[in-house]
Amino acid sequence: MRVLGVDPGLIATGYGVVEEGPGGLRPLARGTVRPPRGAPLPERLAEIHRRLSEIVAEYQPDVVAVEEVYLARNTSSAMLTAQVLGVVKLVAEGRKLRSYAPREVKKWICGSGSAPKEQMIHMMEHLLSAKELGSDHAADALAVAVCALFDQRP
Amino acid sequence: MRVLGVDPGLIATGYGVVEEGPGGLRPLARGTVRPPRGAPLPERLAEIHRRLSEIVAEYQPDVVAVEEVYLARNTSSAMLTAQVLGVVKLVAEGRKLRSYAPREVKKWICGSGSAPKEQMIHMMEHLLSAKELGSDHAADALAVAVCALFDQRP
């Protein structure tokens, strides 16, 4: 089973591809899409769409897993992130889409929905046998991918 | 000048293409995309994206104009509509994108941001010399297209 995890954001969208096989979890790719900040919104959304479509074409994930956007203090920022999320979900066409709340991701990985960030990083490095998870956005994307793999286990 | 107006929605997305030339305003196309309701979200978003991309390819609008999504009483519905809006804005790549609040659309067309619906319909039928504007969603899309044409006048 192979999962593309995505942490959507207009300034930075993180992605991570993780595979679970007989040897355990294996990170295949991770990175951050940072569309040109001065560009008009359609061009920024198109850049995110294009890059994620390339990742999907290259790694052929069974599942696309995303962090769902919730209304926090900053409403207009959440509304923008929701627009990015729509573009991200578009690349899941023909595959399974799974959405998780940030608390769910923490719960699947650390056993607690309120686990602190350091504990998440520690667990993720351990689970992926990786010393370095990339940017915060890439790390969040890898975490949602691992969360979906755990959730999909029979 | 030719504008594609879009009224985004997951259940129904209205679109309308309006041109302004020496003879005044002319509606070139209008319709409503209704993705299969039982289909998974990525397939529904992809259907909206595909249909609007076809309209853009056929009519080559200079501007794509959308009704911006605002948080109303129903938050989760607004968050879903924002995801559709992201997909709609994607088709504006390489063109001008203009966003309007529902009140702005009414103001441009009726002169008042609180104009009742009947007045909007009456004005739109008059402006487009049309007896029938299509579904409510198509009519809203035509209205945002006309609003953008008025707004773009030198």
PDB file of C-alpha atoms in Angstrom:
ATOM      1  CA  MET A   1       0.000   0.000   0.000  1.00  0.00           C
ATOM      2  CA  ARG A   2       1.308   3.399  -0.999  1.00  0.00           C
ATOM      3  CA  VAL A   3      -0.017   6.739   0.262  1.00  0.00           C
ATOM      4  CA  LEU A   4       0.561  10.326  -0.827  1.00  0.00           C
ATOM      5  CA  GLY A   5       0.067  12.611   2.167  1.00  0.00           C
ATOM      6  CA  VAL A   6      -0.524  16.326   1.600  1.00  0.00           C
ATOM      7  CA  ASP A   7      -0.455  19.292   3.969  1.00  0.00           C
ATOM      8  CA  PRO A   8      -2.274  21.979   1.947  1.00  0.00           C
ATOM      9  CA  GLY A   9      -1.261  25.633   2.065  1.00  0.00           C
ATOM     10  CA  LEU A  10      -1.110  28.515  -0.400  1.00  0.00           C
ATOM     11  CA  ILE A  11       2.364  29.631   0.665  1.00  0.00           C
ATOM     12  CA  ALA A  12       3.697  26.099   1.130  1.00  0.00           C
ATOM     13  CA  THR A  13       2.075  22.753   0.394  1.00  0.00           C
ATOM     14  CA  GLY A  14       3.946  19.785   1.830  1.00  0.00           C
ATOM     15  CA  TYR A  15       3.817  16.315   0.330  1.00  0.00           C
ATOM     16  CA  GLY A  16       5.174  12.926   1.290  1.00  0.00           C
ATOM     17  CA  VAL A  17       4.879   9.472  -0.244  1.00  0.00           C
ATOM     18  CA  VAL A  18       5.108   6.513   2.130  1.00  0.00           C
ATOM     19  CA  GLU A  19       4.854   2.813   1.337  1.00  0.00           C
ATOM     20  CA  GLU A  20       4.121   0.001   3.735  1.00  0.00           C
ATOM     21  CA  GLY A  21       5.499  -3.370   2.764  1.00  0.00           C
ATOM     22  CA  PRO A  22       6.846  -6.502   4.468  1.00  0.00           C
ATOM     23  CA  GLY A  23       9.860  -4.514   5.664  1.00  0.00           C
ATOM     24  CA  GLY A  24       7.732  -1.844   7.342  1.00  0.00           C
ATOM     25  CA  LEU A  25       7.212   1.795   6.432  1.00  0.00           C
ATOM     26  CA  ARG A  26       9.370   3.340   3.743  1.00  0.00           C
ATOM     27  CA  PRO A  27       9.390   7.043   2.765  1.00  0.00           C
ATOM     28  CA  LEU A  28       9.712   7.269  -1.028  1.00  0.00           C
ATOM     29  CA  ALA A  29       9.516  11.030  -1.555  1.00  0.00           C
ATOM     30  CA  ARG A  30       8.885  14.238   0.316  1.00  0.00           C
ATOM     31  CA  GLY A  31       9.013  17.899  -0.474  1.00  0.00           C
ATOM     32  CA  THR A  32       7.357  21.284  -0.378  1.00  0.00           C
ATOM     33  CA  VAL A  33       5.680  23.194  -3.201  1.00  0.00           C
ATOM     34  CA  ARG A  34       6.179  26.935  -2.798  1.00  0.00           C
ATOM     35  CA  PRO A  35       4.350  28.738  -5.623  1.00  0.00           C
ATOM     36  CA  PRO A  36       5.738  32.179  -6.536  1.00  0.00           C
ATOM     37  CA  ARG A  37       4.265  34.501  -3.894  1.00  0.00           C
ATOM     38  CA  GLY A  38       3.765  37.467  -6.202  1.00  0.00           C
ATOM     39  CA  ALA A  39       1.914  35.453  -8.857  1.00  0.00           C
ATOM     40  CA  PRO A  40      -1.881  35.699  -9.287  1.00  0.00           C
ATOM     41  CA  LEU A  41      -3.924  33.135  -7.361  1.00  0.00           C
ATOM     42  CA  PRO A  42      -4.862  30.934 -10.372  1.00  0.00           C
ATOM     43  CA  GLU A  43      -1.165  30.553 -11.271  1.00  0.00           C
ATOM     44  CA  ARG A  44      -0.304  29.663  -7.664  1.00  0.00           C
ATOM     45  CA  LEU A  45      -3.086  27.063  -7.495  1.00  0.00           C
ATOM     46  CA  ALA A  46      -2.048  25.714 -10.904  1.00  0.00           C
ATOM     47  CA  GLU A  47       1.558  25.287  -9.731  1.00  0.00           C
ATOM     48  CA  ILE A  48       0.380  23.232  -6.719  1.00  0.00           C
ATOM     49  CA  HIS A  49      -1.912  21.192  -8.996  1.00  0.00           C
ATOM     50  CA  ARG A  50       0.846  20.569 -11.536  1.00  0.00           C
ATOM     51  CA  ARG A  51       3.478  19.508  -9.012  1.00  0.00           C
ATOM     52  CA  LEU A  52       1.128  17.165  -7.143  1.00  0.00           C
ATOM     53  CA  SER A  53      -0.116  15.677 -10.429  1.00  0.00           C
ATOM     54  CA  GLU A  54       3.515  14.898 -11.310  1.00  0.00           C
ATOM     55  CA  ILE A  55       4.028  13.189  -7.942  1.00  0.00           C
ATOM     56  CA  VAL A  56       0.861  11.128  -8.436  1.00  0.00           C
ATOM     57  CA  ALA A  57       1.931  10.144 -11.968  1.00  0.00           C
ATOM     58  CA  GLU A  58       5.409   9.151 -10.773  1.00  0.00           C
ATOM     59  CA  TYR A  59       4.508   7.278  -7.569  1.00  0.00           C
ATOM     60  CA  GLN A  60       1.006   6.020  -8.364  1.00  0.00           C
ATOM     61  CA  PRO A  61      -0.282   6.117  -4.761  1.00  0.00           C
ATOM     62  CA  ASP A  62      -3.286   3.946  -3.848  1.00  0.00           C
ATOM     63  CA  VAL A  63      -4.520   6.609  -1.444  1.00  0.00           C
ATOM     64  CA  VAL A  64      -4.272  10.397  -1.237  1.00  0.00           C
ATOM     65  CA  ALA A  65      -4.500  11.535   2.394  1.00  0.00           C
ATOM     66  CA  VAL A  66      -5.002  15.158   3.404  1.00  0.00           C
ATOM     67  CA  GLU A  67      -5.214  17.188   6.568  1.00  0.00           C
ATOM     68  CA  GLU A  68      -8.722  18.586   6.620  1.00  0.00           C
ATOM     69  CA  VAL A  69      -8.960  22.365   7.049  1.00  0.00           C
ATOM     70  CA  TYR A  70     -10.775  23.596  10.108  1.00  0.00           C
ATOM     71  CA  LEU A  71     -11.836  27.064  10.999  1.00  0.00           C
ATOM     72  CA  ALA A  72      -9.329  28.421  13.443  1.00  0.00           C
ATOM     73  CA  ARG A  73      -8.896  31.972  14.615  1.00  0.00           C
ATOM     74  CA  ASN A  74      -8.036  33.208  11.143  1.00  0.00           C
ATOM     75  CA  THR A  75     -11.148  32.708   9.039  1.00  0.00           C
ATOM     76  CA  SER A  76      -9.930  34.236   5.791  1.00  0.00           C
ATOM     77  CA  SER A  77      -6.754  32.178   5.941  1.00  0.00           C
ATOM     78  CA  ALA A  78      -8.834  29.010   6.449  1.00  0.00           C
ATOM     79  CA  MET A  79     -11.017  29.924   3.467  1.00  0.00           C
ATOM     80  CA  LEU A  80      -7.900  30.289   1.299  1.00  0.00           C
ATOM     81  CA  THR A  81      -6.470  26.993   2.529  1.00  0.00           C
ATOM     82  CA  ALA A  82      -9.811  25.332   1.728  1.00  0.00           C
ATOM     83  CA  GLN A  83      -9.405  26.528  -1.872  1.00  0.00           C
ATOM     84  CA  VAL A  84      -5.974  24.887  -2.003  1.00  0.00           C
ATOM     85  CA  LEU A  85      -7.520  21.754  -0.483  1.00  0.00           C
ATOM     86  CA  GLY A  86     -10.025  21.598  -3.352  1.00  0.00           C
ATOM     87  CA  VAL A  87      -7.164  21.643  -5.846  1.00  0.00           C
ATOM     88  CA  VAL A  88      -5.337  18.936  -3.867  1.00  0.00           C
ATOM     89  CA  LYS A  89      -8.409  16.687  -3.792  1.00  0.00           C
ATOM     90  CA  LEU A  90      -8.652  17.027  -7.565  1.00  0.00           C
ATOM     91  CA  VAL A  91      -5.421  15.036  -7.980  1.00  0.00           C
ATOM     92  CA  ALA A  92      -7.030  12.156  -6.031  1.00  0.00           C
ATOM     93  CA  GLU A  93      -9.369  11.439  -8.963  1.00  0.00           C
ATOM     94  CA  GLY A  94      -9.452   7.693  -9.575  1.00  0.00           C
ATOM     95  CA  ARG A  95      -7.811   6.947  -6.197  1.00  0.00           C
ATOM     96  CA  LYS A  96      -9.002   6.692  -2.616  1.00  0.00           C
ATOM     97  CA  LEU A  97      -9.186   9.976  -0.734  1.00  0.00           C
ATOM     98  CA  ARG A  98      -8.872  10.050   3.041  1.00  0.00           C
ATOM     99  CA  SER A  99      -9.193  13.165   5.205  1.00  0.00           C
ATOM    100  CA  TYR A 100      -7.975  13.506   8.770  1.00  0.00           C
ATOM    101  CA  ALA A 101      -8.198  16.177  11.412  1.00  0.00           C
ATOM    102  CA  PRO A 102      -4.825  17.233  12.876  1.00  0.00           C
ATOM    103  CA  ARG A 103      -5.869  15.606  16.178  1.00  0.00           C
ATOM    104  CA  GLU A 104      -6.576  12.303  14.430  1.00  0.00           C
ATOM    105  CA  VAL A 105      -3.134  12.313  12.836  1.00  0.00           C
ATOM    106  CA  LYS A 106      -1.510  12.802  16.243  1.00  0.00           C
ATOM    107  CA  LYS A 107      -3.696  10.126  17.783  1.00  0.00           C
ATOM    108  CA  TRP A 108      -2.807   7.506  15.143  1.00  0.00           C
ATOM    109  CA  ILE A 109       0.904   8.253  15.401  1.00  0.00           C
ATOM    110  CA  CYS A 110       1.487   9.133  19.057  1.00  0.00           C
ATOM    111  CA  GLY A 111      -1.578   7.604  20.690  1.00  0.00           C
ATOM    112  CA  SER A 112      -2.789  11.013  21.845  1.00  0.00           C
ATOM    113  CA  GLY A 113      -4.569  13.791  19.962  1.00  0.00           C
ATOM    114  CA  SER A 114      -2.774  16.392  22.037  1.00  0.00           C
ATOM    115  CA  ALA A 115       0.768  15.048  21.602  1.00  0.00           C
ATOM    116  CA  PRO A 116       3.336  17.866  21.444  1.00  0.00           C
ATOM    117  CA  LYS A 117       5.206  18.535  18.224  1.00  0.00           C
ATOM    118  CA  GLU A 118       8.525  17.144  19.509  1.00  0.00           C
ATOM    119  CA  GLN A 119       6.866  13.817  20.277  1.00  0.00           C
ATOM    120  CA  MET A 120       5.366  13.673  16.763  1.00  0.00           C
ATOM    121  CA  ILE A 121       8.783  14.339  15.195  1.00  0.00           C
ATOM    122  CA  HIS A 122      10.408  11.721  17.425  1.00  0.00           C
ATOM    123  CA  MET A 123       7.785   9.082  16.564  1.00  0.00           C
ATOM    124  CA  MET A 124       7.890   9.876  12.841  1.00  0.00           C
ATOM    125  CA  GLU A 125      11.709   9.651  12.716  1.00  0.00           C
ATOM    126  CA  HIS A 126      11.437   6.329  14.503  1.00  0.00           C
ATOM    127  CA  LEU A 127       8.622   4.961  12.289  1.00  0.00           C
ATOM    128  CA  LEU A 128      10.318   5.986   9.042  1.00  0.00           C
ATOM    129  CA  SER A 129      13.870   5.216  10.236  1.00  0.00           C
ATOM    130  CA  ALA A 130      14.670   8.713   9.028  1.00  0.00           C
ATOM    131  CA  LYS A 131      16.957  11.243  10.682  1.00  0.00           C
ATOM    132  CA  GLU A 132      15.419  14.186   8.904  1.00  0.00           C
ATOM    133  CA  LEU A 133      11.807  14.685   7.781  1.00  0.00           C
ATOM    134  CA  GLY A 134      12.246  17.792   5.620  1.00  0.00           C
ATOM    135  CA  SER A 135      10.370  21.067   6.108  1.00  0.00           C
ATOM    136  CA  ASP A 136       7.570  21.330   8.677  1.00  0.00           C
ATOM    137  CA  HIS A 137       5.093  21.009   5.798  1.00  0.00           C
ATOM    138  CA  ALA A 138       6.791  17.907   4.389  1.00  0.00           C
ATOM    139  CA  ALA A 139       6.896  16.393   7.896  1.00  0.00           C
ATOM    140  CA  ASP A 140       3.164  17.065   8.362  1.00  0.00           C
ATOM    141  CA  ALA A 141       2.470  15.499   4.955  1.00  0.00           C
ATOM    142  CA  LEU A 142       4.501  12.389   5.846  1.00  0.00           C
ATOM    143  CA  ALA A 143       2.591  12.169   9.135  1.00  0.00           C
ATOM    144  CA  VAL A 144      -0.813  12.224   7.434  1.00  0.00           C
ATOM    145  CA  ALA A 145       0.444   9.566   4.982  1.00  0.00           C
ATOM    146  CA  VAL A 146       1.546   7.303   7.864  1.00  0.00           C
ATOM    147  CA  CYS A 147      -1.762   7.988   9.634  1.00  0.00           C
ATOM    148  CA  ALA A 148      -3.663   6.797   6.532  1.00  0.00           C
ATOM    149  CA  LEU A 149      -1.479   3.671   6.282  1.00  0.00           C
ATOM    150  CA  PHE A 150      -2.253   2.777   9.914  1.00  0.00           C
ATOM    151  CA  ASP A 151      -5.941   3.529   9.360  1.00  0.00           C
ATOM    152  CA  GLN A 152      -6.045   1.324   6.219  1.00  0.00           C
ATOM    153  CA  ARG A 153      -4.505  -1.710   7.905  1.00  0.00           C
ATOM    154  CA  PRO A 154      -6.918  -4.665   7.807  1.00  0.00           C
TER     155      PRO A 154
ATOM    156  CA  MET B   1     -14.406  41.804 -23.761  1.00  0.00           C
ATOM    157  CA  ARG B   2     -15.713  38.381 -22.854  1.00  0.00           C
ATOM    158  CA  VAL B   3     -16.282  37.098 -19.308  1.00  0.00           C
ATOM    159  CA  LEU B   4     -17.000  33.663 -17.893  1.00  0.00           C
ATOM    160  CA  GLY B   5     -18.982  34.047 -14.673  1.00  0.00           C
ATOM    161  CA  VAL B   6     -19.138  31.152 -12.227  1.00  0.00           C
ATOM    162  CA  ASP B   7     -21.368  30.497  -9.222  1.00  0.00           C
ATOM    163  CA  PRO B   8     -19.464  27.715  -7.407  1.00  0.00           C
ATOM    164  CA  GLY B   9     -21.235  24.885  -5.603  1.00  0.00           C
ATOM    165  CA  LEU B  10     -20.620  21.186  -5.058  1.00  0.00           C
ATOM    166  CA  ILE B  11     -24.181  20.158  -5.885  1.00  0.00           C
ATOM    167  CA  ALA B  12     -24.580  22.659  -8.705  1.00  0.00           C
ATOM    168  CA  THR B  13     -22.061  25.040 -10.253  1.00  0.00           C
ATOM    169  CA  GLY B  14     -23.580  27.635 -12.562  1.00  0.00           C
ATOM    170  CA  TYR B  15     -21.691  29.216 -15.435  1.00  0.00           C
ATOM    171  CA  GLY B  16     -22.435  31.936 -17.927  1.00  0.00           C
ATOM    172  CA  VAL B  17     -20.418  33.528 -20.721  1.00  0.00           C
ATOM    173  CA  VAL B  18     -21.253  37.144 -21.597  1.00  0.00           C
ATOM    174  CA  GLU B  19     -19.644  39.376 -24.197  1.00  0.00           C
ATOM    175  CA  GLU B  20     -19.787  43.149 -24.401  1.00  0.00           C
ATOM    176  CA  GLY B  21     -19.383  44.604 -27.861  1.00  0.00           C
ATOM    177  CA  PRO B  22     -20.610  47.600 -29.832  1.00  0.00           C
ATOM    178  CA  GLY B  23     -24.146  46.136 -29.780  1.00  0.00           C
ATOM    179  CA  GLY B  24     -24.200  45.853 -25.994  1.00  0.00           C
ATOM    180  CA  LEU B  25     -24.211  42.754 -23.785  1.00  0.00           C
ATOM    181  CA  ARG B  26     -24.665  39.363 -25.382  1.00  0.00           C
ATOM    182  CA  PRO B  27     -25.029  36.059 -23.489  1.00  0.00           C
ATOM    183  CA  LEU B  28     -23.072  33.381 -25.394  1.00  0.00           C
ATOM    184  CA  ALA B  29     -23.567  30.385 -23.119  1.00  0.00           C
ATOM    185  CA  ARG B  30     -25.018  29.410 -19.785  1.00  0.00           C
ATOM    186  CA  GLY B  31     -25.573  26.222 -17.908  1.00  0.00           C
ATOM    187  CA  THR B  32     -25.238  24.261 -14.695  1.00  0.00           C
ATOM    188  CA  VAL B  33     -22.767  21.495 -13.857  1.00  0.00           C
ATOM    189  CA  ARG B  34     -24.337  18.914 -11.567  1.00  0.00           C
ATOM    190  CA  PRO B  35     -21.718  16.278 -10.697  1.00  0.00           C
ATOM    191  CA  PRO B  36     -23.116  12.847  -9.771  1.00  0.00           C
ATOM    192  CA  ARG B  37     -24.154  13.220  -6.121  1.00  0.00           C
ATOM    193  CA  GLY B  38     -23.161   9.725  -5.066  1.00  0.00           C
ATOM    194  CA  ALA B  39     -19.651   9.972  -6.531  1.00  0.00           C
ATOM    195  CA  PRO B  40     -16.570  10.491  -4.322  1.00  0.00           C
ATOM    196  CA  LEU B  41     -15.507  14.107  -3.810  1.00  0.00           C
ATOM    197  CA  PRO B  42     -12.437  14.025  -6.130  1.00  0.00           C
ATOM    198  CA  GLU B  43     -14.631  12.772  -9.007  1.00  0.00           C
ATOM    199  CA  ARG B  44     -17.189  15.500  -8.343  1.00  0.00           C
ATOM    200  CA  LEU B  45     -14.518  18.204  -8.259  1.00  0.00           C
ATOM    201  CA  ALA B  46     -12.934  16.749 -11.402  1.00  0.00           C
ATOM    202  CA  GLU B  47     -16.273  16.873 -13.235  1.00  0.00           C
ATOM    203  CA  ILE B  48     -16.637  20.588 -12.393  1.00  0.00           C
ATOM    204  CA  HIS B  49     -13.025  21.201 -13.443  1.00  0.00           C
ATOM    205  CA  ARG B  50     -13.442  19.316 -16.717  1.00  0.00           C
ATOM    206  CA  ARG B  51     -16.680  21.020 -17.742  1.00  0.00           C
ATOM    207  CA  LEU B  52     -15.415  24.522 -16.929  1.00  0.00           C
ATOM    208  CA  SER B  53     -12.126  23.810 -18.751  1.00  0.00           C
ATOM    209  CA  GLU B  54     -14.166  22.876 -21.826  1.00  0.00           C
ATOM    210  CA  ILE B  55     -16.132  26.141 -21.589  1.00  0.00           C
ATOM    211  CA  VAL B  56     -12.903  28.139 -21.259  1.00  0.00           C
ATOM    212  CA  ALA B  57     -11.365  26.318 -24.249  1.00  0.00           C
ATOM    213  CA  GLU B  58     -14.459  26.901 -26.356  1.00  0.00           C
ATOM    214  CA  TYR B  59     -15.216  30.535 -25.474  1.00  0.00           C
ATOM    215  CA  GLN B  60     -11.735  31.847 -24.576  1.00  0.00           C
ATOM    216  CA  PRO B  61     -12.937  34.414 -22.009  1.00  0.00           C
ATOM    217  CA  ASP B  62     -10.632  37.329 -21.146  1.00  0.00           C
ATOM    218  CA  VAL B  63     -11.806  37.275 -17.543  1.00  0.00           C
ATOM    219  CA  VAL B  64     -13.093  34.590 -15.175  1.00  0.00           C
ATOM    220  CA  ALA B  65     -15.362  36.147 -12.543  1.00  0.00           C
ATOM    221  CA  VAL B  66     -16.509  34.296  -9.426  1.00  0.00           C
ATOM    222  CA  GLU B  67     -18.743  34.903  -6.477  1.00  0.00           C
ATOM    223  CA  GLU B  68     -16.475  34.815  -3.474  1.00  0.00           C
ATOM    224  CA  VAL B  69     -17.502  32.414  -0.690  1.00  0.00           C
ATOM    225  CA  TYR B  70     -18.253  33.943   2.672  1.00  0.00           C
ATOM    226  CA  LEU B  71     -18.849  32.286   5.958  1.00  0.00           C
ATOM    227  CA  ALA B  72     -22.560  32.194   6.497  1.00  0.00           C
ATOM    228  CA  ARG B  73     -24.500  30.286   9.113  1.00  0.00           C
ATOM    229  CA  ASN B  74     -23.417  26.949   7.685  1.00  0.00           C
ATOM    230  CA  THR B  75     -19.657  26.762   8.192  1.00  0.00           C
ATOM    231  CA  SER B  76     -19.050  23.268   6.868  1.00  0.00           C
ATOM    232  CA  SER B  77     -21.028  24.046   3.733  1.00  0.00           C
ATOM    233  CA  ALA B  78     -18.942  27.205   3.193  1.00  0.00           C
ATOM    234  CA  MET B  79     -15.733  25.190   3.619  1.00  0.00           C
ATOM    235  CA  LEU B  80     -16.911  22.732   0.935  1.00  0.00           C
ATOM    236  CA  THR B  81     -17.888  25.548  -1.424  1.00  0.00           C
ATOM    237  CA  ALA B  82     -14.442  27.094  -0.884  1.00  0.00           C
ATOM    238  CA  GLN B  83     -12.910  23.815  -2.109  1.00  0.00           C
ATOM    239  CA  VAL B  84     -15.035  24.039  -5.265  1.00  0.00           C
ATOM    240  CA  LEU B  85     -13.959  27.685  -5.610  1.00  0.00           C
ATOM    241  CA  GLY B  86     -10.301  26.610  -5.615  1.00  0.00           C
ATOM    242  CA  VAL B  87     -11.014  24.243  -8.501  1.00  0.00           C
ATOM    243  CA  VAL B  88     -12.899  27.000 -10.363  1.00  0.00           C
ATOM    244  CA  LYS B  89     -10.014  29.464  -9.931  1.00  0.00           C
ATOM    245  CA  LEU B  90      -7.669  26.858 -11.411  1.00  0.00           C
ATOM    246  CA  VAL B  91      -9.373  27.211 -14.805  1.00  0.00           C
ATOM    247  CA  ALA B  92      -8.575  30.962 -14.730  1.00  0.00           C
ATOM    248  CA  GLU B  93      -4.861  30.204 -15.235  1.00  0.00           C
ATOM    249  CA  GLY B  94      -3.476  32.554 -17.879  1.00  0.00           C
ATOM    250  CA  ARG B  95      -6.550  34.832 -17.683  1.00  0.00           C
ATOM    251  CA  LYS B  96      -7.713  37.609 -15.404  1.00  0.00           C
ATOM    252  CA  LEU B  97      -9.541  36.473 -12.274  1.00  0.00           C
ATOM    253  CA  ARG B  98     -12.046  38.752 -10.581  1.00  0.00           C
ATOM    254  CA  SER B  99     -13.868  37.966  -7.341  1.00  0.00           C
ATOM    255  CA  TYR B 100     -17.015  39.673  -6.110  1.00  0.00           C
ATOM    256  CA  ALA B 101     -19.093  39.497  -2.976  1.00  0.00           C
ATOM    257  CA  PRO B 102     -22.805  38.801  -3.595  1.00  0.00           C
ATOM    258  CA  ARG B 103     -23.557  42.357  -2.416  1.00  0.00           C
ATOM    259  CA  GLU B 104     -21.137  43.823  -4.957  1.00  0.00           C
ATOM    260  CA  VAL B 105     -22.823  41.912  -7.777  1.00  0.00           C
ATOM    261  CA  LYS B 106     -26.214  43.317  -6.760  1.00  0.00           C
ATOM    262  CA  LYS B 107     -24.782  46.805  -6.428  1.00  0.00           C
ATOM    263  CA  TRP B 108     -23.223  46.769  -9.927  1.00  0.00           C
ATOM    264  CA  ILE B 109     -26.391  45.439 -11.516  1.00  0.00           C
ATOM    265  CA  CYS B 110     -29.237  46.994  -9.531  1.00  0.00           C
ATOM    266  CA  GLY B 111     -27.479  49.925  -7.890  1.00  0.00           C
ATOM    267  CA  SER B 112     -28.136  48.523  -4.429  1.00  0.00           C
ATOM    268  CA  GLY B 113     -26.351  45.764  -2.502  1.00  0.00           C
ATOM    269  CA  SER B 114     -29.617  44.735  -0.908  1.00  0.00           C
ATOM    270  CA  ALA B 115     -31.721  44.506  -4.087  1.00  0.00           C
ATOM    271  CA  PRO B 116     -34.298  41.711  -3.873  1.00  0.00           C
ATOM    272  CA  LYS B 117     -33.976  38.688  -6.124  1.00  0.00           C
ATOM    273  CA  GLU B 118     -36.921  39.661  -8.362  1.00  0.00           C
ATOM    274  CA  GLN B 119     -35.266  42.984  -9.136  1.00  0.00           C
ATOM    275  CA  MET B 120     -32.000  41.236 -10.044  1.00  0.00           C
ATOM    276  CA  ILE B 121     -33.833  38.874 -12.401  1.00  0.00           C
ATOM    277  CA  HIS B 122     -35.732  41.754 -13.967  1.00  0.00           C
ATOM    278  CA  MET B 123     -32.552  43.806 -14.515  1.00  0.00           C
ATOM    279  CA  MET B 124     -30.624  40.829 -15.875  1.00  0.00           C
ATOM    280  CA  GLU B 125     -33.384  39.921 -18.340  1.00  0.00           C
ATOM    281  CA  HIS B 126     -33.418  43.551 -19.455  1.00  0.00           C
ATOM    282  CA  LEU B 127     -29.592  43.849 -19.743  1.00  0.00           C
ATOM    283  CA  LEU B 128     -29.210  40.590 -21.662  1.00  0.00           C
ATOM    284  CA  SER B 129     -32.427  41.000 -23.700  1.00  0.00           C
ATOM    285  CA  ALA B 130     -33.219  37.484 -22.510  1.00  0.00           C
ATOM    286  CA  LYS B 131     -36.577  36.119 -21.431  1.00  0.00           C
ATOM    287  CA  GLU B 132     -35.082  33.238 -19.506  1.00  0.00           C
ATOM    288  CA  LEU B 133     -31.812  33.098 -17.583  1.00  0.00           C
ATOM    289  CA  GLY B 134     -31.651  29.363 -16.917  1.00  0.00           C
ATOM    290  CA  SER B 135     -31.341  27.780 -13.464  1.00  0.00           C
ATOM    291  CA  ASP B 136     -30.807  29.964 -10.391  1.00  0.00           C
ATOM    292  CA  HIS B 137     -27.117  28.986 -10.522  1.00  0.00           C
ATOM    293  CA  ALA B 138     -26.774  29.897 -14.206  1.00  0.00           C
ATOM    294  CA  ALA B 139     -28.566  33.211 -13.534  1.00  0.00           C
ATOM    295  CA  ASP B 140     -26.169  33.981 -10.648  1.00  0.00           C
ATOM    296  CA  ALA B 141     -23.213  33.131 -12.903  1.00  0.00           C
ATOM    297  CA  LEU B 142     -24.499  35.422 -15.668  1.00  0.00           C
ATOM    298  CA  ALA B 143     -24.946  38.176 -13.065  1.00  0.00           C
ATOM    299  CA  VAL B 144     -21.354  37.929 -11.844  1.00  0.00           C
ATOM    300  CA  ALA B 145     -20.173  37.959 -15.478  1.00  0.00           C
ATOM    301  CA  VAL B 146     -22.148  41.162 -16.181  1.00  0.00           C
ATOM    302  CA  CYS B 147     -20.869  42.665 -12.916  1.00  0.00           C
ATOM    303  CA  ALA B 148     -17.271  42.017 -14.061  1.00  0.00           C
ATOM    304  CA  LEU B 149     -17.984  43.561 -17.484  1.00  0.00           C
ATOM    305  CA  PHE B 150     -19.318  46.723 -15.832  1.00  0.00           C
ATOM    306  CA  ASP B 151     -16.373  46.767 -13.428  1.00  0.00           C
ATOM    307  CA  GLN B 152     -13.848  46.377 -16.286  1.00  0.00           C
ATOM    308  CA  ARG B 153     -15.240  49.263 -18.314  1.00  0.00           C
ATOM    309  CA  PRO B 154     -12.599  51.957 -18.801  1.00  0.00           C
TER     310      PRO B 154
END
